[in-house]
Coordinates of C-alpha atoms in Angstrom, one line a residue:
M1 CA 213.7 69.6 94.5
R2 CA 212.7 73.2 93.9
I3 CA 211.9 74.3 90.3
A4 CA 213.3 77.8 89.3
P5 CA 210.4 80.1 88.4
E6 CA 212.4 81.0 85.4
G7 CA 211.1 77.7 84.1
Y8 CA 207.3 77.8 84.6
L9 CA 207.0 79.5 80.9
F10 CA 208.1 76.2 79.6
I11 CA 207.0 73.7 82.0
F12 CA 203.5 74.3 82.7
P13 CA 202.4 74.5 79.0
L14 CA 204.4 71.3 78.5
M15 CA 202.4 69.8 81.3
I16 CA 199.0 70.8 79.5
A17 CA 200.3 69.5 76.4
A18 CA 201.1 66.2 77.8
I19 CA 197.7 65.8 79.5
A20 CA 195.9 66.9 76.3
T21 CA 197.6 64.7 73.8
L22 CA 197.5 61.6 76.4
Y23 CA 193.7 62.2 76.5
G24 CA 193.6 62.7 72.7
A25 CA 195.6 59.5 72.2
W26 CA 193.3 57.4 74.4
L27 CA 190.0 59.1 73.2
L28 CA 191.0 58.6 69.5
D29 CA 192.8 55.2 70.1
T30 CA 195.9 56.6 68.2
G31 CA 199.5 56.1 68.7
M32 CA 201.6 57.3 71.8
S33 CA 204.7 58.8 69.8
L34 CA 203.6 62.5 70.4
V35 CA 202.7 61.9 74.0
I36 CA 206.3 60.3 74.6
I37 CA 208.2 63.2 72.7
I38 CA 206.1 65.8 74.8
I39 CA 207.1 63.7 78.2
V40 CA 210.6 63.6 77.3
I41 CA 210.9 67.3 76.6
L42 CA 209.1 67.9 79.9
I43 CA 211.3 65.8 81.9
F44 CA 214.4 67.6 80.4
C45 CA 212.9 71.0 81.3
L46 CA 212.2 69.9 85.0
H47 CA 215.9 68.8 85.2
F48 CA 217.3 71.8 83.7
F49 CA 215.2 74.4 85.8
R50 CA 215.9 72.6 89.1
D51 CA 216.9 75.1 91.7
P52 CA 218.3 73.7 94.7
V53 CA 218.2 75.6 98.1
R54 CA 221.9 76.2 99.2
Q55 CA 223.3 77.8 102.1
C56 CA 226.5 79.9 102.0
S57 CA 228.8 79.2 105.0
A58 CA 231.9 80.8 103.6
D59 CA 233.4 83.7 105.4
E60 CA 233.1 87.2 104.4
R61 CA 236.3 87.4 102.5
S62 CA 235.6 84.4 100.4
I63 CA 234.5 84.6 96.8
V64 CA 232.3 81.7 95.9
S65 CA 231.4 80.3 92.8
P66 CA 228.4 82.1 91.0
A67 CA 227.3 79.1 89.3
D68 CA 227.6 75.4 88.8
G69 CA 229.8 74.0 86.1
K70 CA 233.4 73.8 85.0
V71 CA 236.4 76.1 85.2
I72 CA 237.6 76.4 81.7
R73 CA 239.6 79.6 81.7
I74 CA 242.2 81.2 84.4
K75 CA 243.8 84.2 82.8
E76 CA 245.4 87.3 83.6
V77 CA 243.7 90.3 82.0
N78 CA 243.8 94.0 82.1
D79 CA 240.2 95.2 83.1
N80 CA 239.3 99.1 83.1
D81 CA 237.2 98.5 86.4
I82 CA 239.0 95.9 88.3
G83 CA 242.5 97.1 87.4
P84 CA 245.9 95.8 85.5
E85 CA 246.7 92.2 85.8
S86 CA 243.3 91.2 87.0
I87 CA 242.4 87.5 87.2
L88 CA 239.6 86.3 84.9
I89 CA 238.0 82.8 85.9
S90 CA 235.5 81.3 83.4
I91 CA 232.9 78.9 84.3
F92 CA 231.1 76.8 81.4
L93 CA 227.7 75.5 82.2
N94 CA 226.4 72.6 80.1
V95 CA 222.7 71.7 79.6
F96 CA 222.9 69.4 82.6
N97 CA 224.3 72.0 85.2
V98 CA 222.0 74.1 87.4
H99 CA 221.6 77.4 85.6
T100 CA 220.7 79.8 88.6
N101 CA 223.5 82.5 89.0
R102 CA 224.4 83.4 92.5
M103 CA 226.0 86.4 94.1
P104 CA 229.7 85.5 94.5
I105 CA 230.3 88.0 97.3
T106 CA 228.1 90.3 99.5
G107 CA 228.3 93.8 98.2
R108 CA 226.5 96.6 96.4
F109 CA 226.0 96.9 92.6
Q110 CA 227.9 100.0 91.1
S111 CA 226.8 99.2 87.7
V112 CA 224.7 96.7 85.7
Q113 CA 225.2 96.8 81.8
H114 CA 223.6 94.6 79.2
R115 CA 225.8 94.2 76.0
P116 CA 224.3 92.9 72.7
G117 CA 226.5 90.5 70.7
K118 CA 226.9 87.2 69.1
F119 CA 225.9 83.7 70.1
I120 CA 229.2 81.6 69.7
A121 CA 229.4 78.5 71.6
A122 CA 229.9 79.4 75.3
F123 CA 233.1 77.1 75.5
D124 CA 234.8 79.1 73.1
H125 CA 237.0 81.7 74.8
M126 CA 236.1 84.5 72.1
A127 CA 232.4 84.3 73.7
S128 CA 233.8 86.2 76.8
D129 CA 234.3 89.5 74.7
L130 CA 231.9 88.9 71.8
N131 CA 228.7 87.2 72.9
E132 CA 225.6 88.8 74.3
Q133 CA 226.3 89.4 77.9
T134 CA 225.2 91.2 81.2
E135 CA 228.4 92.7 82.9
I136 CA 227.8 93.4 86.7
L137 CA 230.4 95.3 88.8
I138 CA 230.2 94.7 92.5
D139 CA 231.6 97.0 95.2
T140 CA 232.5 95.2 98.4
K141 CA 234.2 96.2 101.6
F142 CA 237.3 94.4 100.4
G143 CA 237.4 95.6 96.7
R144 CA 235.7 95.4 93.4
V145 CA 234.5 92.0 91.6
K146 CA 233.1 91.8 88.1
M147 CA 230.9 89.1 87.0
K148 CA 229.5 88.5 83.4
Q149 CA 226.5 86.5 82.6
I150 CA 227.3 85.3 78.9
A151 CA 224.9 83.8 76.5
G152 CA 226.0 80.7 74.4
L153 CA 225.1 79.2 71.2
I154 CA 221.6 77.9 72.3
A155 CA 221.1 80.2 75.5
R156 CA 219.5 83.4 74.1
R157 CA 217.8 84.6 77.3
I158 CA 219.9 86.3 80.1
L159 CA 217.8 87.1 83.3
C160 CA 219.6 89.3 85.6
Y161 CA 218.1 90.7 88.8
A162 CA 220.8 93.1 89.8
K163 CA 220.0 96.7 89.9
K164 CA 222.4 99.7 90.3
N165 CA 223.2 100.5 94.0
L166 CA 221.1 97.5 95.2
H167 CA 222.8 95.6 98.0
M168 CA 222.7 91.6 97.9
K169 CA 224.2 89.0 100.1
K170 CA 226.8 86.3 99.0
G171 CA 224.8 83.3 97.7
A172 CA 221.5 85.1 96.8
R173 CA 219.9 84.4 93.5
L174 CA 221.4 86.9 91.2
G175 CA 219.9 85.7 87.8
F176 CA 219.3 82.7 85.3
I177 CA 220.5 81.9 81.9
R178 CA 218.4 79.7 79.8
F179 CA 220.1 76.5 77.9
G180 CA 223.8 76.4 78.0
S181 CA 226.0 79.3 79.0
R182 CA 229.2 80.7 80.6
T183 CA 229.7 82.8 83.7
D184 CA 233.0 84.8 84.2
V185 CA 234.3 86.4 87.4
I186 CA 237.1 89.1 87.3
V187 CA 239.0 89.5 90.6
P188 CA 241.9 91.7 91.7
K189 CA 245.4 90.2 91.4
S190 CA 245.5 90.5 95.1
V191 CA 242.9 87.7 95.4
T192 CA 244.2 84.3 96.3
L193 CA 242.7 81.6 94.0
H194 CA 241.4 78.4 95.1
V195 CA 240.3 76.9 91.9
E196 CA 242.3 75.2 89.0
L197 CA 241.7 74.8 85.4
G198 CA 239.3 72.0 84.6
Q199 CA 237.8 71.9 88.2
K200 CA 234.2 71.2 88.7
V201 CA 232.5 73.9 90.8
T202 CA 229.2 74.3 92.6
G203 CA 227.6 77.6 92.9
T204 CA 227.6 79.3 96.5
E205 CA 229.7 76.1 97.8
T206 CA 232.9 76.2 96.0
I207 CA 235.3 79.0 97.2
I208 CA 237.1 80.3 93.9
G209 CA 239.2 83.0 95.9
T210 CA 239.9 84.9 98.9
F211 CA 240.7 88.5 99.6
K212 CA 243.9 89.0 101.4

C-alpha cells in the first residue's frame, strides 16, 4: 500500500521516536508503555495516510466521486457559478477513510479560492457554508462543476494542488485533508445522479452523476 506524501511529516518522526524509545527502554530497563503508545499512533497514521493507486475507467461524461466516504446530503441549491436548481452532493470522510481528494471530471480550473471559517464537525450540514474550505470551480467540455474541500472539527489542514487555468484529468490527485473532513460537489441540474443518500462511495471508482 502506497503512503501519501502528505503523511511523511507525521510518520517519519513517529518512526524515529518509536526506535529511540524502544532502545531507551531496553538500555534503561524501563517499561514499554511509552513505546506501545507511540507504535499505536504510528499504526494509525500509516492507516490514515494510505494512498491506493486507482485507475479511472469511467467515460468522459461521467462525474466520479472525488473522495472515499459516505453520501450524507443531496440537496437542490442555487449556486452563483453552476446555476439555479443545482445539485449539491456532500461526502463525509471519517478518520478511517482514504483522505486523498481526486479530480471528479477532466477539466480546467477556472478559479481556486480558500475561504477561512469555523471548524464545525464535518457531518453537520452547516459545515458546507461556515467551515474553512477551498472552493474549486472546474470548466469541462460539458459544463461547470464545483468542488469544495471542507475542514472538520479535527481536520485543520486542507492541501489543494489545483491552480487557476491548470488542466487536470479525471481521477488525478487533487489534494488531501488531514484527519476527518467533508467534500462537496455541486453539479448542474441537468446531470443525472447515480448515488443516493447514505451510500458509501469510493474516490475515482464510484460514478456520482453523468452529463446528458
